[in-house]
Short mmCIF file of C-alpha atoms in Angstrom, two decimals:
data_model
loop_
_atom_site.label_atom_id
_atom_site.label_comp_id
_atom_site.label_asym_id
_atom_site.label_seq_id
_atom_site.Cartn_x
_atom_site.Cartn_y
_atom_site.Cartn_z
CA ASP A 28 15.70 65.10 38.99
CA ILE A 29 12.35 65.66 37.16
CA GLN A 30 12.01 68.65 35.84
CA MET A 31 9.14 70.44 36.75
CA THR A 32 8.37 73.56 34.21
CA GLN A 33 5.34 76.16 35.52
CA SER A 34 3.48 78.14 33.30
CA PRO A 35 2.30 81.41 33.26
CA ALA A 36 4.98 82.75 35.49
CA SER A 37 1.86 85.27 36.31
CA LEU A 38 -2.00 86.61 35.83
CA SER A 39 -4.88 88.76 36.47
CA ALA A 40 -7.84 87.18 36.44
CA SER A 41 -11.26 88.83 36.44
CA LEU A 42 -13.98 87.58 39.23
CA GLY A 43 -15.39 84.76 37.50
CA GLU A 44 -13.26 84.00 35.34
CA THR A 45 -11.95 80.64 34.50
CA VAL A 46 -8.11 80.17 35.17
CA THR A 47 -5.69 77.35 34.66
CA ILE A 48 -2.19 77.12 35.31
CA GLU A 49 0.11 74.46 33.98
CA CYS A 50 3.08 72.19 34.55
CA LEU A 51 5.03 69.83 32.51
CA ALA A 52 7.04 67.45 33.62
CA SER A 53 10.87 66.60 32.22
CA GLU A 54 9.11 63.20 31.71
CA ASP A 55 6.25 60.75 32.67
CA ILE A 56 5.02 60.91 36.45
CA TYR A 57 2.15 58.59 36.59
CA SER A 58 0.07 61.22 37.66
CA ASN A 59 2.14 61.36 41.39
CA LEU A 60 0.96 65.40 41.09
CA ALA A 61 0.07 68.08 43.56
CA TRP A 62 -0.99 71.96 43.52
CA TYR A 63 -0.67 74.13 46.16
CA GLN A 64 -2.10 77.44 46.99
CA GLN A 65 0.45 80.14 49.19
CA LYS A 66 -0.48 83.78 50.54
CA PRO A 67 1.74 85.78 51.55
CA GLY A 68 3.57 85.02 55.17
CA LYS A 69 1.90 81.94 55.24
CA SER A 70 2.63 78.06 53.79
CA PRO A 71 1.15 76.58 51.14
CA GLN A 72 -1.89 75.00 50.98
CA LEU A 73 -2.74 72.01 49.52
CA LEU A 74 -5.40 72.06 46.88
CA ILE A 75 -4.89 68.70 44.77
CA TYR A 76 -2.86 65.73 45.53
CA ALA A 77 -2.96 62.36 43.19
CA ALA A 78 -3.21 65.16 39.81
CA ASN A 79 -7.08 65.30 40.34
CA ARG A 80 -8.25 64.58 44.14
CA LEU A 81 -9.19 67.17 45.91
CA GLN A 82 -8.38 68.28 48.81
CA ASP A 83 -11.41 67.78 52.18
CA GLY A 84 -12.21 71.88 52.94
CA VAL A 85 -11.26 73.13 48.73
CA PRO A 86 -14.15 74.40 46.90
CA SER A 87 -15.37 72.71 44.33
CA ARG A 88 -14.37 75.32 41.82
CA PHE A 89 -10.96 73.36 41.98
CA SER A 90 -10.16 70.77 40.08
CA GLY A 91 -6.74 69.20 38.77
CA SER A 92 -6.26 66.87 35.49
CA GLY A 93 -3.76 65.95 33.16
CA SER A 94 -1.10 62.47 33.04
CA GLY A 95 1.79 61.20 31.80
CA THR A 96 4.18 64.70 31.77
CA GLN A 97 0.82 67.50 31.48
CA TYR A 98 -0.53 68.63 34.37
CA SER A 99 -2.99 71.31 35.31
CA LEU A 100 -4.67 73.19 38.39
CA LYS A 101 -8.41 74.79 37.17
CA ILE A 102 -10.06 77.62 39.19
CA SER A 103 -13.63 77.73 37.55
CA GLY A 104 -14.23 81.14 38.91
CA MET A 105 -11.89 83.50 40.66
CA GLN A 106 -12.53 84.73 43.48
CA PRO A 107 -10.94 87.91 45.99
CA GLU A 108 -9.64 85.32 48.26
CA ASP A 109 -8.26 82.80 45.03
CA GLU A 110 -4.78 85.79 45.07
CA GLY A 111 -1.79 83.87 46.01
CA ASP A 112 0.93 82.09 44.91
CA TYR A 113 0.52 78.34 43.07
CA PHE A 114 2.92 76.06 42.55
CA CYS A 115 3.03 72.30 41.29
CA LEU A 116 5.27 69.47 43.35
CA GLN A 117 5.86 66.21 41.51
CA GLY A 118 6.51 62.72 44.07
CA SER A 119 7.44 60.83 41.12
CA LYS A 120 11.10 60.35 41.24
CA PHE A 121 12.59 60.77 44.31
CA PRO A 122 14.49 62.32 46.00
CA PRO A 123 14.31 64.76 45.13
CA TRP A 124 10.38 65.92 45.28
CA THR A 125 10.77 69.11 42.88
CA PHE A 126 8.56 72.41 42.23
CA GLY A 127 7.56 74.42 39.81
CA GLY A 128 9.03 77.65 39.81
CA GLY A 129 5.18 78.97 40.88
CA THR A 130 2.57 81.29 39.27
CA LYS A 131 1.21 84.22 40.61
CA LEU A 132 -1.97 84.78 40.76
CA GLU A 133 -4.23 88.48 41.54
CA LEU A 134 -7.91 89.42 40.96
CA LYS A 135 -8.05 91.82 38.12
CA GLN B 24 -6.06 68.64 63.85
CA VAL B 25 -2.52 67.89 62.31
CA GLN B 26 -0.37 71.40 63.22
CA LEU B 27 3.43 71.72 63.00
CA GLN B 28 4.30 74.25 64.79
CA GLN B 29 8.09 75.61 64.44
CA SER B 30 10.64 77.61 66.00
CA GLY B 31 11.43 81.01 65.80
CA ALA B 32 13.02 83.43 63.56
CA GLU B 33 16.99 83.54 63.09
CA LEU B 34 19.77 85.90 62.85
CA VAL B 35 22.67 84.47 62.97
CA LYS B 36 26.80 84.96 61.53
CA PRO B 37 27.86 83.19 58.67
CA GLY B 38 30.13 80.46 59.06
CA THR B 39 27.68 79.45 62.93
CA SER B 40 25.32 76.83 62.33
CA VAL B 41 21.49 76.81 63.49
CA LYS B 42 19.16 74.34 64.37
CA LEU B 43 15.61 74.54 63.83
CA SER B 44 12.82 72.53 65.36
CA CYS B 45 8.86 71.35 64.32
CA LYS B 46 7.05 69.84 66.76
CA ALA B 47 4.44 67.45 65.88
CA SER B 48 1.07 66.97 66.67
CA GLY B 49 -2.43 65.69 66.63
CA TYR B 50 -1.22 62.79 64.81
CA THR B 51 1.42 59.90 66.01
CA PHE B 52 4.80 61.19 64.96
CA THR B 53 6.23 58.01 63.58
CA SER B 54 3.79 57.48 61.78
CA ASN B 55 4.96 59.08 59.03
CA HIS B 56 8.57 61.22 57.15
CA MET B 57 9.06 64.30 58.09
CA ASN B 58 10.23 66.43 55.22
CA TRP B 59 11.75 70.02 55.45
CA ILE B 60 12.09 72.48 52.26
CA LYS B 61 13.59 75.79 51.68
CA GLN B 62 11.64 78.57 50.16
CA THR B 63 13.57 81.36 48.07
CA THR B 64 12.21 85.02 45.44
CA GLY B 65 15.31 83.78 43.74
CA GLN B 66 15.27 79.77 44.14
CA GLY B 67 11.77 79.19 44.26
CA LEU B 68 10.61 76.33 46.58
CA GLU B 69 14.04 73.37 47.23
CA TRP B 70 13.34 69.76 48.57
CA ILE B 71 15.93 69.59 51.33
CA GLY B 72 15.36 65.99 52.61
CA ILE B 73 13.31 63.31 55.02
CA ILE B 74 13.46 62.43 58.02
CA ASN B 75 11.85 58.25 58.93
CA PRO B 76 10.83 59.63 62.55
CA GLY B 77 10.97 56.27 63.69
CA SER B 78 14.40 54.60 62.66
CA GLY B 79 15.85 57.65 62.53
CA GLY B 80 16.59 57.10 58.91
CA THR B 81 17.48 60.10 56.22
CA SER B 82 18.11 60.95 52.45
CA TYR B 83 19.32 64.12 51.36
CA ASN B 84 19.26 66.24 48.09
CA VAL B 85 22.34 66.18 47.23
CA LYS B 86 22.10 70.59 46.64
CA PHE B 87 22.16 69.82 50.50
CA LYS B 88 24.07 66.90 52.05
CA GLY B 89 26.70 68.08 53.87
CA LYS B 90 24.79 71.57 54.54
CA ALA B 91 21.66 70.01 56.23
CA THR B 92 21.40 67.28 59.25
CA LEU B 93 17.63 65.76 60.34
CA THR B 94 17.18 64.60 63.63
CA VAL B 95 13.99 64.11 65.39
CA ASP B 96 13.26 63.49 69.03
CA LYS B 97 10.88 60.62 69.71
CA SER B 98 9.87 61.79 73.37
CA SER B 99 8.53 64.47 72.07
CA SER B 100 7.19 64.72 68.87
CA THR B 101 9.88 67.07 67.19
CA ALA B 102 12.24 66.67 64.28
CA PHE B 103 15.29 69.42 64.15
CA MET B 104 17.00 70.69 61.19
CA GLN B 105 20.60 72.09 61.33
CA LEU B 106 22.66 73.61 59.15
CA SER B 107 25.84 74.24 59.49
CA SER B 108 28.53 76.71 57.66
CA LEU B 109 25.70 79.13 57.11
CA THR B 110 26.16 82.08 54.62
CA PRO B 111 24.32 84.55 53.01
CA GLU B 112 22.99 82.26 50.16
CA ASP B 113 21.30 80.35 53.26
CA SER B 114 19.07 82.95 54.18
CA ALA B 115 15.21 82.09 52.98
CA VAL B 116 12.57 80.54 55.10
CA TYR B 117 13.08 77.02 55.82
CA TYR B 118 9.17 74.41 55.99
CA CYS B 119 8.67 71.47 57.76
CA ALA B 120 6.16 69.16 56.19
CA ARG B 121 4.00 65.90 56.91
CA SER B 122 4.25 63.71 53.96
CA ASN B 123 1.55 61.60 53.23
CA ASN B 124 0.97 57.66 53.81
CA TYR B 125 -0.81 56.89 50.66
CA TYR B 126 -0.02 59.22 48.05
CA TYR B 127 3.25 61.39 46.98
CA VAL B 128 2.48 64.08 48.25
CA MET B 129 2.95 66.63 51.79
CA ASP B 130 -0.45 67.17 53.28
CA ALA B 131 0.91 69.46 56.31
CA TRP B 132 2.64 72.05 57.16
CA GLY B 133 5.12 74.63 59.20
CA GLN B 134 4.04 77.65 59.30
CA GLY B 135 7.71 78.53 58.64
CA ALA B 136 11.18 80.04 59.79
CA SER B 137 13.26 82.83 58.73
CA VAL B 138 16.67 82.18 58.72
CA THR B 139 19.21 85.82 57.22
CA VAL B 140 22.64 85.32 57.63
CA SER B 141 24.38 88.61 58.44
CA SER B 142 27.76 89.58 59.81
#
């Protein structure tokens, strides 16, 4: 199975700060990487797919990049509503889909 | 819009089984595969398996073979997951999630169903 190592596990950002979350795959996943946001008690919401494609309706301050084994999610200007958990998902080698361990993002 | 409506929370005894449901609306049910995912605080998110609603074909994470059984009812656009021989380690929130047809991603998720296994 492909292992997804996500970092950091938690971070705290100030209003307007740029935030970066990373996922490292155990092998090349050919940009088959998605990012999700999850609020407490809610289901995950898709933000980015295919490494850098923004899901419809997602604010443009969210962006994704990367290739091969290294991928990142950037939030350009932290907003209060961006608090939550973020995780990556690889769909390259399937089954199984595998997820990153998650990042808890808080507003400082 | 695409909606996946899951059944409610379950409190079940060890050794028993539980069957969760996921009713799809807003799209053609048989056009997209359906996944099931387990979420716990300790283990995070784990993919359980996938079912093709059109054919009934399934694929499972090796870890959940024998634990989970995926089925569908096309007439009601509903996917089901039965979990058997339940132990406290099966206590979790379980999600259904639709596979996108063009990209390797799950693009819509149900609201989740909490399962608590306790005597």
